[in-house]
Coordinates of C-alpha atoms in Angstrom, one line a residue:
Chain A
X1 CA 38.2 -20.7 37.6
X2 CA 41.2 -22.3 35.9
X3 CA 42.2 -23.3 32.1
X4 CA 41.8 -27.5 32.5
X5 CA 43.3 -29.4 30.3
X6 CA 40.4 -31.0 28.2
X7 CA 42.1 -34.3 27.0
X8 CA 43.0 -35.3 30.2
X9 CA 39.7 -34.7 31.8
X10 CA 38.1 -36.4 28.7
X11 CA 40.2 -39.6 29.2
X12 CA 40.6 -39.2 32.7
X13 CA 35.8 -39.2 32.8
X14 CA 35.8 -42.0 30.1
X15 CA 37.5 -43.9 33.4
X16 CA 35.3 -43.3 35.0
X17 CA 36.8 -40.5 37.4
X18 CA 33.9 -38.7 39.1
X19 CA 36.6 -35.0 39.6
X20 CA 37.0 -35.3 35.9
X21 CA 33.1 -35.9 35.4
X22 CA 32.1 -33.7 37.5
X23 CA 35.2 -30.6 36.0
X24 CA 33.1 -31.8 32.7
X25 CA 30.1 -30.9 33.3
X26 CA 30.7 -27.1 35.0
X27 CA 32.6 -26.4 32.1
X28 CA 29.1 -27.3 30.1
X29 CA 27.1 -25.6 33.1
X30 CA 29.4 -22.4 33.3
X31 CA 29.4 -22.0 30.0
X32 CA 33.4 -22.0 30.3
X33 CA 35.1 -20.5 26.7
X34 CA 36.6 -24.0 27.4
X35 CA 33.1 -25.2 26.3
X36 CA 33.8 -25.0 22.5
X37 CA 36.5 -27.4 23.0
X38 CA 34.9 -29.8 25.7
X39 CA 32.1 -30.2 23.5
X40 CA 34.7 -31.1 20.3
X41 CA 36.7 -34.3 22.3
X42 CA 33.6 -35.6 23.7
X43 CA 32.0 -35.5 20.0
X44 CA 33.8 -39.1 19.2
X45 CA 32.9 -40.5 22.0
X46 CA 28.7 -39.7 22.5
X47 CA 26.3 -42.2 21.4
X48 CA 26.3 -45.3 23.3
X49 CA 23.6 -44.5 26.2
X50 CA 20.5 -45.2 26.7
X51 CA 19.0 -41.8 27.6
X52 CA 15.8 -41.4 29.6
X53 CA 13.8 -39.0 30.9
X54 CA 11.3 -39.0 33.2
X55 CA 8.8 -36.4 33.5
X56 CA 5.2 -36.7 36.4
X57 CA 4.5 -34.2 38.3
X58 CA 5.7 -32.8 41.9
X59 CA 4.0 -36.3 44.6
X60 CA 4.1 -39.3 41.9
X61 CA 7.8 -39.9 43.6
X62 CA 10.0 -39.8 41.0
X63 CA 13.3 -39.7 42.7
X64 CA 12.2 -42.4 44.6
X65 CA 11.8 -44.5 41.2
X66 CA 14.7 -42.8 40.2
X67 CA 17.0 -44.5 42.8
X68 CA 14.9 -47.4 42.6
X69 CA 15.4 -48.3 38.4
X70 CA 19.3 -46.6 39.7
X71 CA 19.2 -50.0 42.0
X72 CA 18.0 -51.8 39.0
X73 CA 20.3 -50.8 36.4
X74 CA 23.2 -51.4 38.4
X75 CA 22.2 -55.1 39.9
X76 CA 22.2 -55.8 35.7
X77 CA 26.3 -54.6 35.8
X78 CA 25.6 -51.5 33.8
X79 CA 26.9 -47.5 34.9
X80 CA 24.5 -45.0 34.8
X81 CA 24.4 -40.8 35.7
X82 CA 21.5 -39.4 36.8
X83 CA 20.6 -35.8 35.9
X84 CA 18.2 -34.7 38.2
X85 CA 16.7 -30.7 36.2
X86 CA 14.2 -30.8 38.8
X87 CA 13.8 -27.1 41.2
X88 CA 11.8 -29.4 43.4
X89 CA 14.0 -32.6 42.8
X90 CA 15.9 -33.9 46.8
X91 CA 19.0 -34.1 43.4
X92 CA 18.7 -30.8 42.9
X93 CA 19.1 -29.1 46.7
X94 CA 22.5 -30.2 45.4
X95 CA 22.9 -28.3 42.4
X96 CA 23.8 -25.2 46.0
X97 CA 25.8 -27.9 47.9
X98 CA 27.7 -29.6 45.5
X99 CA 29.3 -31.3 42.5
X100 CA 27.8 -34.7 43.6
X101 CA 24.9 -35.3 45.8
X102 CA 25.3 -38.4 47.6
X103 CA 22.2 -40.1 47.0
X104 CA 21.7 -42.3 50.0
X105 CA 22.8 -46.2 49.2
X106 CA 23.9 -44.8 46.1
X107 CA 26.9 -42.2 46.8
X108 CA 29.8 -44.9 47.4
X109 CA 29.0 -46.4 45.0
X110 CA 31.4 -45.9 42.1
X111 CA 28.8 -46.4 38.6
X112 CA 27.1 -44.6 39.5
X113 CA 27.0 -41.1 38.4
X114 CA 24.9 -38.3 40.2
X115 CA 24.7 -34.7 39.2
X116 CA 21.9 -32.0 39.4
X117 CA 21.7 -29.0 38.0
X118 CA 19.6 -25.6 38.7
X119 CA 16.7 -24.8 35.5
X120 CA 18.1 -21.1 34.4
X121 CA 16.3 -20.2 31.2
X122 CA 13.7 -21.9 31.8
X123 CA 10.9 -22.3 33.9
X124 CA 10.8 -25.3 35.3
X125 CA 12.3 -26.4 32.7
X126 CA 15.6 -28.3 31.0
X127 CA 18.1 -26.3 31.5
X128 CA 19.9 -25.3 28.3
X129 CA 22.5 -27.3 29.6
X130 CA 21.2 -30.2 29.8
X131 CA 21.9 -32.2 26.6
X132 CA 25.4 -30.7 27.2
X133 CA 25.9 -32.4 30.7
X134 CA 23.9 -35.5 28.8
X135 CA 26.8 -36.1 26.2
X136 CA 29.7 -35.6 29.1
X137 CA 27.9 -38.9 30.8
X138 CA 27.8 -40.4 27.5
X139 CA 30.9 -40.5 27.9
X140 CA 32.3 -40.6 30.1
X141 CA 30.7 -44.8 29.9
X142 CA 28.0 -44.3 31.1
X143 CA 25.1 -47.0 29.7
X144 CA 21.8 -45.3 31.0
X145 CA 21.6 -41.9 31.8
X146 CA 18.9 -40.8 33.6
X147 CA 16.9 -37.4 32.8
X148 CA 15.0 -36.3 36.0
X149 CA 13.0 -33.3 34.8
X150 CA 9.7 -31.4 36.7
X151 CA 6.6 -32.4 35.4
X152 CA 5.0 -28.9 33.9
X153 CA 3.6 -29.1 30.4
X154 CA 6.6 -27.5 28.7
X155 CA 9.6 -29.3 30.0
X156 CA 7.0 -32.9 28.9
X157 CA 7.6 -32.0 25.5
X158 CA 11.6 -30.6 25.7
X159 CA 12.2 -33.7 27.3
X160 CA 10.6 -35.4 25.1
X161 CA 12.9 -33.6 22.4
X162 CA 15.2 -34.9 24.4
X163 CA 15.9 -38.6 25.4
X164 CA 15.9 -41.1 23.4
X165 CA 12.8 -43.0 26.0
X166 CA 10.2 -41.2 27.4
X167 CA 8.8 -42.0 30.9
X168 CA 6.0 -40.2 31.7
X169 CA 5.2 -40.8 35.8
X170 CA 1.7 -40.2 37.1
X171 CA -0.2 -41.4 40.6
X172 CA -3.3 -42.9 41.7
X173 CA -6.1 -40.5 42.5
X174 CA -4.5 -37.3 41.6
X175 CA -6.9 -36.6 39.4
X176 CA -4.2 -33.3 37.5
X177 CA -2.4 -36.6 37.0
X178 CA -3.8 -37.6 33.9
X179 CA -5.7 -33.8 33.1
X180 CA -1.9 -32.5 32.4
X181 CA -2.2 -36.9 30.2
X182 CA -5.0 -34.9 28.2
X183 CA -3.2 -31.6 27.7
X184 CA 0.3 -33.7 25.9
X185 CA 1.7 -36.2 27.7
X186 CA 0.3 -39.3 26.5
X187 CA 1.6 -38.0 22.7
X188 CA 5.4 -37.8 24.7
X189 CA 5.6 -41.2 26.2
X190 CA 6.6 -44.0 25.4
X191 CA 6.6 -45.7 28.8
X192 CA 3.8 -45.0 31.3
X193 CA 4.4 -46.0 34.4
X194 CA 2.1 -45.1 37.6
X195 CA 3.3 -45.8 40.4
X196 CA 2.3 -46.1 44.7
X197 CA 0.4 -48.6 42.7
X198 CA -0.2 -50.3 45.8
X199 CA -2.8 -47.3 46.8
X200 CA -6.5 -46.8 46.1
X201 CA -7.4 -45.8 42.8
X202 CA -4.8 -47.0 40.8
X203 CA -6.6 -49.9 39.2
X204 CA -9.3 -46.8 37.4
X205 CA -5.7 -44.6 37.0
X206 CA -4.6 -48.0 35.1
X207 CA -7.6 -48.8 33.0
X208 CA -8.2 -44.7 31.9
X209 CA -4.7 -44.9 31.0
X210 CA -5.2 -46.8 28.6
X211 CA -8.4 -45.9 27.0
X212 CA -6.7 -42.5 26.6
X213 CA -4.2 -43.8 24.8
X214 CA -6.0 -46.8 23.0
X215 CA -8.2 -43.7 21.0
X216 CA -5.0 -41.9 19.4
X217 CA -5.2 -42.5 15.7
X218 CA -4.8 -46.2 14.9
X219 CA -1.2 -47.7 14.9
X220 CA 0.4 -49.9 11.7
X221 CA 1.1 -53.7 13.2
X222 CA 4.8 -53.3 14.4
X223 CA 4.4 -49.4 15.5
X224 CA 5.5 -48.9 20.1
X225 CA 1.8 -49.3 22.3
X226 CA 3.3 -46.9 25.2
X227 CA 2.8 -49.9 27.7
X228 CA 0.9 -48.4 31.1
X229 CA 3.7 -50.6 34.3
X230 CA 2.4 -50.4 37.8
X231 CA 5.6 -49.6 40.7
X232 CA 5.6 -49.1 43.8
X233 CA 8.9 -47.7 43.5
X234 CA 9.4 -46.9 47.6
X235 CA 9.7 -50.9 47.8
X236 CA 11.2 -51.7 44.6
X237 CA 7.8 -53.2 43.2
X238 CA 7.6 -53.0 40.0
X239 CA 10.7 -52.2 39.4
X240 CA 12.1 -54.9 36.7
X241 CA 9.1 -54.1 34.6
X242 CA 10.0 -50.5 33.9
X243 CA 13.1 -51.7 33.6
X244 CA 11.5 -54.3 31.3
X245 CA 9.6 -52.1 29.5
X246 CA 12.6 -49.1 29.3
X247 CA 15.1 -52.5 27.4
X248 CA 12.4 -53.1 25.0
X249 CA 11.2 -50.1 23.6
X250 CA 15.4 -49.8 23.3
X251 CA 15.1 -52.6 21.6
X252 CA 12.6 -51.4 19.5
X253 CA 14.0 -48.3 18.6
X254 CA 16.6 -50.4 17.4
X255 CA 15.3 -52.8 15.0
X256 CA 12.6 -50.3 14.1
X257 CA 15.3 -47.7 12.9
X258 CA 13.3 -45.5 15.0
X259 CA 17.0 -45.0 17.7
X260 CA 19.4 -43.1 14.7
X261 CA 15.6 -40.9 13.9
X262 CA 15.2 -39.8 17.2
X263 CA 18.6 -39.2 17.4
X264 CA 19.1 -37.8 14.9
X265 CA 15.9 -34.8 15.5
X266 CA 17.3 -34.8 18.6
X267 CA 21.2 -33.6 17.2
X268 CA 18.8 -30.8 14.8
X269 CA 16.6 -29.6 17.9
X270 CA 20.8 -29.0 19.8
X271 CA 22.3 -27.5 17.1
X272 CA 19.3 -24.9 16.0
X273 CA 19.0 -23.7 20.3
X274 CA 22.8 -22.7 20.3
X275 CA 22.7 -21.8 16.9
X276 CA 19.4 -19.4 18.0
X277 CA 20.9 -19.0 21.2
X278 CA 24.1 -17.1 19.7
X279 CA 22.2 -15.3 17.4
X280 CA 20.3 -14.0 20.0
X281 CA 23.5 -13.0 21.4
X282 CA 25.3 -10.8 18.6
X283 CA 21.5 -9.5 18.9
X284 CA 22.0 -9.1 22.9
X285 CA 25.6 -7.0 22.1
X286 CA 24.2 -4.2 19.3
X287 CA 22.1 -4.0 22.9
X288 CA 25.1 -1.6 24.4
X289 CA 25.1 -0.5 20.6
X290 CA 23.6 2.5 19.0
X291 CA 22.0 0.9 17.2
X292 CA 19.3 -0.4 18.9
X293 CA 18.6 2.4 21.4
X294 CA 18.9 4.5 17.4
X295 CA 15.8 2.7 16.3
X296 CA 13.7 2.1 19.5
X297 CA 13.9 5.4 20.0
X298 CA 12.3 6.5 16.3
X299 CA 10.4 3.4 16.5
X300 CA 8.7 5.6 20.4
X301 CA 8.4 8.4 18.2
X302 CA 6.8 6.8 15.4
X303 CA 8.6 7.6 13.2
X304 CA 9.4 3.8 12.4
X305 CA 7.7 0.5 12.8
X306 CA 8.9 -1.4 14.5
X307 CA 8.9 -4.2 11.5
X308 CA 11.6 -1.8 9.6
X309 CA 13.9 -1.0 13.0
X310 CA 14.1 -5.2 13.1
X311 CA 14.8 -5.4 9.8
X312 CA 18.0 -2.6 9.9
X313 CA 19.3 -4.9 13.0
X314 CA 18.9 -7.7 11.1
X315 CA 21.6 -6.2 8.4
X316 CA 23.4 -4.9 11.2
X317 CA 24.1 -8.2 12.6
X318 CA 24.2 -11.1 9.2
X319 CA 26.5 -8.3 7.7
X320 CA 28.8 -8.8 11.3
X321 CA 31.8 -11.4 11.2
X322 CA 30.9 -15.2 12.1
Chain B
X1 CA -8.3 -12.9 3.2
X2 CA -8.8 -10.7 -0.2
X3 CA -5.7 -8.3 0.2
X4 CA -6.7 -4.8 2.3
X5 CA -6.6 -1.9 1.3
X6 CA -4.5 -0.5 3.7
X7 CA -3.8 3.4 4.2
X8 CA -8.8 3.3 4.1
X9 CA -8.9 0.7 6.8
X10 CA -6.5 3.0 8.8
X11 CA -8.4 6.0 7.9
X12 CA -11.5 4.4 8.6
X13 CA -9.8 2.5 12.5
X14 CA -9.0 6.3 13.4
X15 CA -12.5 7.9 12.9
X16 CA -13.1 5.1 14.9
X17 CA -15.1 2.3 13.0
X18 CA -14.7 -0.5 15.4
X19 CA -14.7 -2.9 11.5
X20 CA -11.6 -1.3 10.3
X21 CA -10.0 -1.8 14.0
X22 CA -11.3 -5.8 13.8
X23 CA -9.3 -5.7 10.1
X24 CA -6.5 -4.3 11.5
X25 CA -5.6 -7.0 14.2
X26 CA -7.3 -9.2 12.5
X27 CA -4.5 -8.7 9.7
X28 CA -1.8 -8.7 13.0
X29 CA -2.8 -11.5 14.4
X30 CA -3.0 -13.6 11.9
X31 CA 1.1 -12.5 10.4
X32 CA -0.6 -11.6 6.9
X33 CA 1.8 -11.2 4.4
X34 CA 0.5 -7.1 4.5
X35 CA 2.1 -6.7 8.5
X36 CA 4.5 -4.9 7.7
X37 CA 2.8 -2.6 5.4
X38 CA -0.3 -2.3 7.6
X39 CA 3.4 -1.3 10.9
X40 CA 4.6 1.4 8.9
X41 CA 1.2 3.0 7.6
X42 CA 0.2 2.2 12.3
X43 CA 3.4 4.0 13.0
X44 CA 2.9 7.7 12.8
X45 CA -0.1 7.9 14.8
X46 CA 1.2 6.3 17.6
X47 CA 2.1 6.4 20.9
X48 CA -0.6 8.5 22.5
X49 CA -2.8 5.6 25.1
X50 CA -2.0 5.3 27.7
X51 CA -0.7 1.6 28.0
X52 CA -2.3 -0.2 31.3
X53 CA -1.5 -3.6 32.0
X54 CA -2.7 -6.1 34.3
X55 CA -1.7 -8.7 35.8
X56 CA -3.3 -10.7 38.7
X57 CA -3.7 -14.5 39.3
X58 CA -6.7 -16.0 38.8
X59 CA -9.8 -15.1 41.3
X60 CA -8.6 -11.1 42.4
X61 CA -11.2 -10.3 40.0
X62 CA -9.3 -9.0 37.1
X63 CA -12.3 -8.4 34.2
X64 CA -14.7 -7.2 36.4
X65 CA -11.4 -4.7 37.5
X66 CA -10.9 -4.2 33.7
X67 CA -14.9 -3.6 33.3
X68 CA -14.7 -1.3 36.4
X69 CA -12.2 1.0 34.2
X70 CA -14.0 0.7 31.2
X71 CA -17.0 2.7 32.6
X72 CA -14.9 4.7 34.9
X73 CA -13.2 6.3 31.7
X74 CA -16.0 6.6 30.0
X75 CA -17.8 8.1 32.7
X76 CA -14.5 11.0 32.3
X77 CA -15.3 11.0 28.5
X78 CA -11.8 8.5 26.9
X79 CA -11.7 5.9 24.5
X80 CA -10.6 2.8 26.0
X81 CA -9.4 -0.3 24.3
X82 CA -9.2 -3.5 25.8
X83 CA -7.0 -6.3 24.8
X84 CA -7.8 -10.1 27.1
X85 CA -5.0 -12.0 26.6
X86 CA -5.7 -14.0 29.3
X87 CA -7.1 -18.1 28.2
X88 CA -8.6 -17.8 31.7
X89 CA -10.9 -14.9 31.3
X90 CA -14.3 -14.9 30.1
X91 CA -13.3 -11.9 27.1
X92 CA -10.6 -14.4 26.2
X93 CA -13.6 -17.4 25.1
X94 CA -14.5 -15.5 22.6
X95 CA -11.5 -15.3 20.3
X96 CA -13.3 -18.2 19.1
X97 CA -16.3 -16.7 18.7
X98 CA -15.5 -13.8 16.6
X99 CA -14.0 -10.1 16.3
X100 CA -15.2 -7.6 19.7
X101 CA -16.8 -9.5 22.5
X102 CA -19.8 -8.5 24.0
X103 CA -19.1 -7.2 27.3
X104 CA -22.0 -6.8 29.4
X105 CA -22.9 -3.1 29.3
X106 CA -19.5 -1.5 27.5
X107 CA -20.9 -3.5 23.9
X108 CA -22.9 -1.1 22.4
X109 CA -20.5 1.9 23.4
X110 CA -18.8 2.6 20.2
X111 CA -16.3 4.7 23.0
X112 CA -14.9 0.9 24.3
X113 CA -13.5 -0.9 22.0
X114 CA -12.3 -5.1 22.9
X115 CA -10.7 -7.7 21.6
X116 CA -9.0 -10.0 23.1
X117 CA -6.6 -12.1 21.9
X118 CA -5.3 -16.7 21.7
X119 CA -1.8 -16.8 23.4
X120 CA 0.3 -17.9 21.3
X121 CA 3.9 -19.3 22.1
X122 CA 3.9 -18.3 25.4
X123 CA 2.5 -20.0 27.7
X124 CA -0.4 -18.6 29.5
X125 CA 1.7 -15.2 28.6
X126 CA 1.6 -12.0 26.4
X127 CA 0.8 -13.0 22.9
X128 CA 3.7 -12.5 20.5
X129 CA 1.2 -10.4 19.0
X130 CA 0.0 -8.3 22.2
X131 CA 2.4 -5.1 21.4
X132 CA 0.8 -5.4 17.4
X133 CA -2.5 -4.8 18.4
X134 CA -1.8 -2.3 21.1
X135 CA -0.2 0.4 17.9
X136 CA -3.0 -0.9 16.6
X137 CA -5.8 0.7 19.7
X138 CA -3.4 3.6 19.8
X139 CA -3.2 4.7 16.1
X140 CA -7.3 4.2 16.5
X141 CA -7.8 7.2 18.7
X142 CA -8.0 5.3 22.3
X143 CA -6.6 7.6 25.2
X144 CA -5.8 4.6 27.0
X145 CA -5.1 0.7 26.8
X146 CA -6.3 -1.5 28.9
X147 CA -4.6 -5.2 28.8
X148 CA -5.6 -7.7 30.9
X149 CA -3.1 -10.8 31.8
X150 CA -3.3 -14.2 33.7
X151 CA -1.0 -13.7 36.0
X152 CA 1.7 -16.9 35.6
X153 CA 5.7 -14.9 36.8
X154 CA 7.0 -15.1 32.5
X155 CA 4.0 -12.6 31.7
X156 CA 3.9 -10.4 34.9
X157 CA 7.4 -9.5 33.2
X158 CA 6.2 -9.0 30.0
X159 CA 3.4 -7.3 31.3
X160 CA 6.3 -4.8 32.5
X161 CA 7.9 -4.7 29.8
X162 CA 5.8 -3.6 27.6
X163 CA 3.1 -1.4 29.6
X164 CA 3.4 2.4 30.4
X165 CA 1.8 1.7 34.0
X166 CA 1.7 -2.1 35.7
X167 CA -1.3 -3.2 37.7
X168 CA -1.1 -5.5 39.9
X169 CA -4.2 -7.0 41.4
X170 CA -4.6 -9.0 44.0
X171 CA -7.2 -10.5 47.0
X172 CA -7.3 -10.9 50.6
X173 CA -6.5 -14.0 51.8
X174 CA -4.9 -15.6 49.2
X175 CA -1.6 -16.5 50.5
X176 CA -0.8 -16.7 47.0
X177 CA -1.3 -13.6 45.9
X178 CA 1.2 -12.2 48.1
X179 CA 3.9 -14.9 46.8
X180 CA 3.7 -14.1 44.1
X181 CA 4.4 -10.9 44.7
X182 CA 7.5 -12.6 46.8
X183 CA 8.8 -14.3 43.2
X184 CA 9.0 -10.2 41.7
X185 CA 5.9 -8.6 41.3
X186 CA 6.3 -6.2 43.7
X187 CA 8.7 -5.2 41.3
X188 CA 7.4 -4.8 37.9
X189 CA 3.5 -3.1 39.4
X190 CA 3.5 0.8 39.4
X191 CA 0.4 0.5 41.4
X192 CA -1.1 -2.5 43.5
X193 CA -5.2 -2.8 43.9
X194 CA -6.3 -5.3 47.0
X195 CA -9.7 -6.6 45.1
X196 CA -12.5 -8.2 47.0
X197 CA -11.6 -4.7 50.1
X198 CA -15.0 -6.1 51.6
X199 CA -13.6 -9.1 52.5
X200 CA -11.7 -10.2 55.7
X201 CA -8.0 -9.7 55.3
X202 CA -8.1 -7.0 53.4
X203 CA -6.3 -5.6 56.4
X204 CA -3.5 -7.4 56.2
X205 CA -3.2 -7.5 52.8
X206 CA -3.3 -4.1 52.7
X207 CA -0.1 -3.8 55.0
X208 CA 1.8 -7.2 54.5
X209 CA 1.7 -5.5 50.6
X210 CA 3.0 -2.1 52.3
X211 CA 5.6 -3.7 54.2
X212 CA 7.1 -5.5 51.4
X213 CA 7.0 -2.6 48.8
X214 CA 8.5 -1.1 52.2
X215 CA 11.9 -3.0 52.0
X216 CA 12.8 -1.8 48.8
X217 CA 16.1 -0.7 48.7
X218 CA 16.1 3.5 49.2
X219 CA 13.8 5.5 47.0
X220 CA 15.2 8.6 46.3
X221 CA 12.5 11.8 46.6
X222 CA 10.2 11.9 43.4
X223 CA 11.0 8.5 42.7
X224 CA 8.2 6.1 42.4
X225 CA 6.5 4.8 45.3
X226 CA 3.8 2.8 44.7
X227 CA 0.6 2.5 45.7
X228 CA -2.1 0.4 46.9
X229 CA -5.1 1.0 47.1
X230 CA -8.3 -0.7 47.9
X231 CA -11.2 -2.0 45.6
X232 CA -14.7 -3.5 44.9
X233 CA -14.8 -3.5 41.5
X234 CA -18.1 -5.6 41.2
X235 CA -19.5 -2.7 42.9
X236 CA -17.7 -0.2 41.1
X237 CA -15.8 0.8 44.9
X238 CA -13.2 3.0 44.6
X239 CA -12.5 2.2 41.0
X240 CA -11.7 5.7 40.7
X241 CA -9.6 5.9 43.6
X242 CA -7.8 3.4 40.7
X243 CA -7.9 5.8 38.2
X244 CA -6.1 8.3 39.6
X245 CA -3.0 6.5 41.1
X246 CA -3.6 6.2 37.3
X247 CA -3.0 9.0 36.0
X248 CA -1.1 10.1 39.0
X249 CA 1.9 7.8 38.0
X250 CA 1.7 9.5 33.9
X251 CA 2.0 12.3 35.5
X252 CA 4.4 12.1 37.4
X253 CA 6.2 9.7 34.7
X254 CA 6.1 12.4 31.6
X255 CA 7.3 15.1 34.0
X256 CA 10.4 13.1 34.6
X257 CA 11.2 11.4 31.2
X258 CA 9.6 8.0 32.1
X259 CA 7.6 7.4 30.2
X260 CA 9.8 7.9 27.1
X261 CA 12.3 6.3 28.1
X262 CA 9.6 3.3 29.0
X263 CA 8.5 3.3 25.7
X264 CA 12.6 3.4 24.0
X265 CA 13.1 0.5 26.0
X266 CA 9.3 -1.2 24.9
X267 CA 10.6 -0.2 21.6
X268 CA 14.3 -2.0 21.7
X269 CA 12.0 -5.0 23.1
X270 CA 10.0 -5.0 20.6
X271 CA 12.4 -4.5 17.4
X272 CA 14.8 -7.0 19.4
X273 CA 12.0 -9.7 19.7
X274 CA 10.5 -9.1 16.0
X275 CA 14.0 -9.3 14.6
X276 CA 15.1 -12.5 16.9
X277 CA 12.0 -14.5 15.8
X278 CA 12.3 -13.3 12.3
X279 CA 16.4 -14.8 13.5
X280 CA 15.1 -17.7 14.1
X281 CA 12.5 -18.2 11.5
X282 CA 15.8 -18.0 8.3
X283 CA 17.1 -20.8 10.3
X284 CA 13.5 -22.9 10.6
X285 CA 13.8 -22.1 7.0
X286 CA 16.7 -24.7 6.4
X287 CA 15.4 -27.6 8.7
X288 CA 13.7 -28.7 5.5
X289 CA 16.7 -27.9 4.1
X290 CA 19.8 -30.5 3.8
X291 CA 22.1 -28.3 5.4
X292 CA 20.0 -28.9 8.4
X293 CA 19.7 -32.8 8.7
X294 CA 23.7 -32.9 7.2
X295 CA 24.9 -31.2 10.2
X296 CA 22.3 -33.6 12.8
X297 CA 23.2 -36.5 10.9
X298 CA 27.7 -35.7 11.6
X299 CA 26.3 -34.7 15.3
X300 CA 24.7 -37.8 16.1
X301 CA 27.6 -39.7 14.7
X302 CA 29.6 -38.2 16.7
X303 CA 31.3 -36.8 14.1
X304 CA 30.6 -33.1 14.8
X305 CA 30.3 -31.7 18.6
X306 CA 26.5 -29.5 18.1
X307 CA 28.6 -26.1 19.2
X308 CA 30.9 -26.8 15.6
X309 CA 27.7 -27.9 14.0
X310 CA 26.1 -24.2 15.0
X311 CA 28.6 -22.6 13.8
X312 CA 28.1 -24.2 10.0
X313 CA 24.0 -23.0 10.7
X314 CA 24.5 -19.2 11.6
X315 CA 26.7 -19.1 8.7
X316 CA 24.0 -20.5 6.3
X317 CA 22.1 -18.2 8.0
X318 CA 23.7 -15.1 7.7
X319 CA 24.6 -15.9 4.3
X320 CA 21.8 -15.2 3.2
X321 CA 20.4 -12.8 1.5
X322 CA 18.5 -10.3 3.9

């Protein structure tokens, strides 16, 4: 890829030009040599978007719900970015097809930017590049960024660490939905949506969820009590209620200083991840090196224990110029 | 836990005293302050055991096969260690119950050492402490160490990197078994076992496996061609054939210098993992520190991009005394 004029790209992206946004995400996603330049140029323009994570098991209607939310937010005049980090999502197929996925009704809407990302490095979880792509969409002027990810344990926790508001989607009659809930999503969901609420068992699912949410530790007055909202996303039913719950959560976070705190935490997590990756790469650089090979040989021969070897390796890495 | 007399413990473990072995593994598993002392004391005594990894989906009869292999190896007069790193294994339940799991017929056999480990840090995969526990069993004089792990993608790859010989277990009629095979186990299996071979579909499974193994790149003469062995572990049938295949693989590795190479690689991987963990801990130490908090705040405010912040953090970490 030719060297990009980053300031020009950022300016174009901020004017809402989809090609510029796509190019910036590609630079970020491909870990281009210009990645740092891009990130530095974006930084002053970030922090405006409401980043909403959507997670849930396959079959709960995640993509349909995402699409319905896009419609609802567009109706309210908001610019919307969608980041689909889900190998099972129909959007994600688009990662193979090109930059901008033609997502039915939203394809020709200039106020919607849809991007799918292949997961890399994480099994089913968020791509390492996802937070950087969120930054691009945020800087490009999206008021809302929806991050859709597949609902497996690890990614649910990850999404909570990367979103302002985490939405957990469930469907009636999916025993595993509630099972998953028990496994930890109760702690991470800010808003719970029981989709396909016209199906048998919806009442039971809502009841069970409310019950489990009530079992948690007592909340102080003013604490957030995650609402359980019903929807039939395929028909657009209840989607305004979901948006209302999301807006309420945003307002609550702003009021209580929680938003700033979450974003600081998220930034901390992001910085830490990049730092660990950088350190790991330094070790990786030594892999082809005589040093690790020699140490490994001595460990295999029983001459050295692995911890002593690791000490030598770490010393070698940290002595290297930054 | 009181400070242990490590040289005494190692001497006792080498004499086959199960309590000493248990104590050493506990020291290793609990990341005790004496961990390094233990590892250093063990190092000279390692490298004798044939480390065999067993993996496979739930339901293929992994634990039954492990038990049958123990019986077979004991019959051949070998000392056997079993490390069960599998949350779904009946052995692993023992991790909660105590150090030494009473594994039916082997419980009272002083030539068998069985240890279950809870997985930590890895979802369903090998515990970080597993390689260290293998070292304990190896140093304690086990001729064979069987490492049983649950068959999910990641752990299958991990087991291959930690074992001398990787056994992949399948059962007839489990479509997902072969699916899993397609997903990558073909590359990692040194020996394939179709267990429950008295069931319908065993021939088809063996045939399909052999077919897929044949599809790989052409092997040079003298290369290892993973055999597909049938067994009915619950009745002990075919288990001697499995042992024969394992012994053949060991002999082949020794002949071709592959064993030394694999162990060097494994040691390299181990050293690298410890080094990365150590570096990560240094970053973790900064978490409570003003430094990461301040950097995160500046990133959240858009004053700094996360890469520049990570640079500062890495500089802070690598400047710290080793």
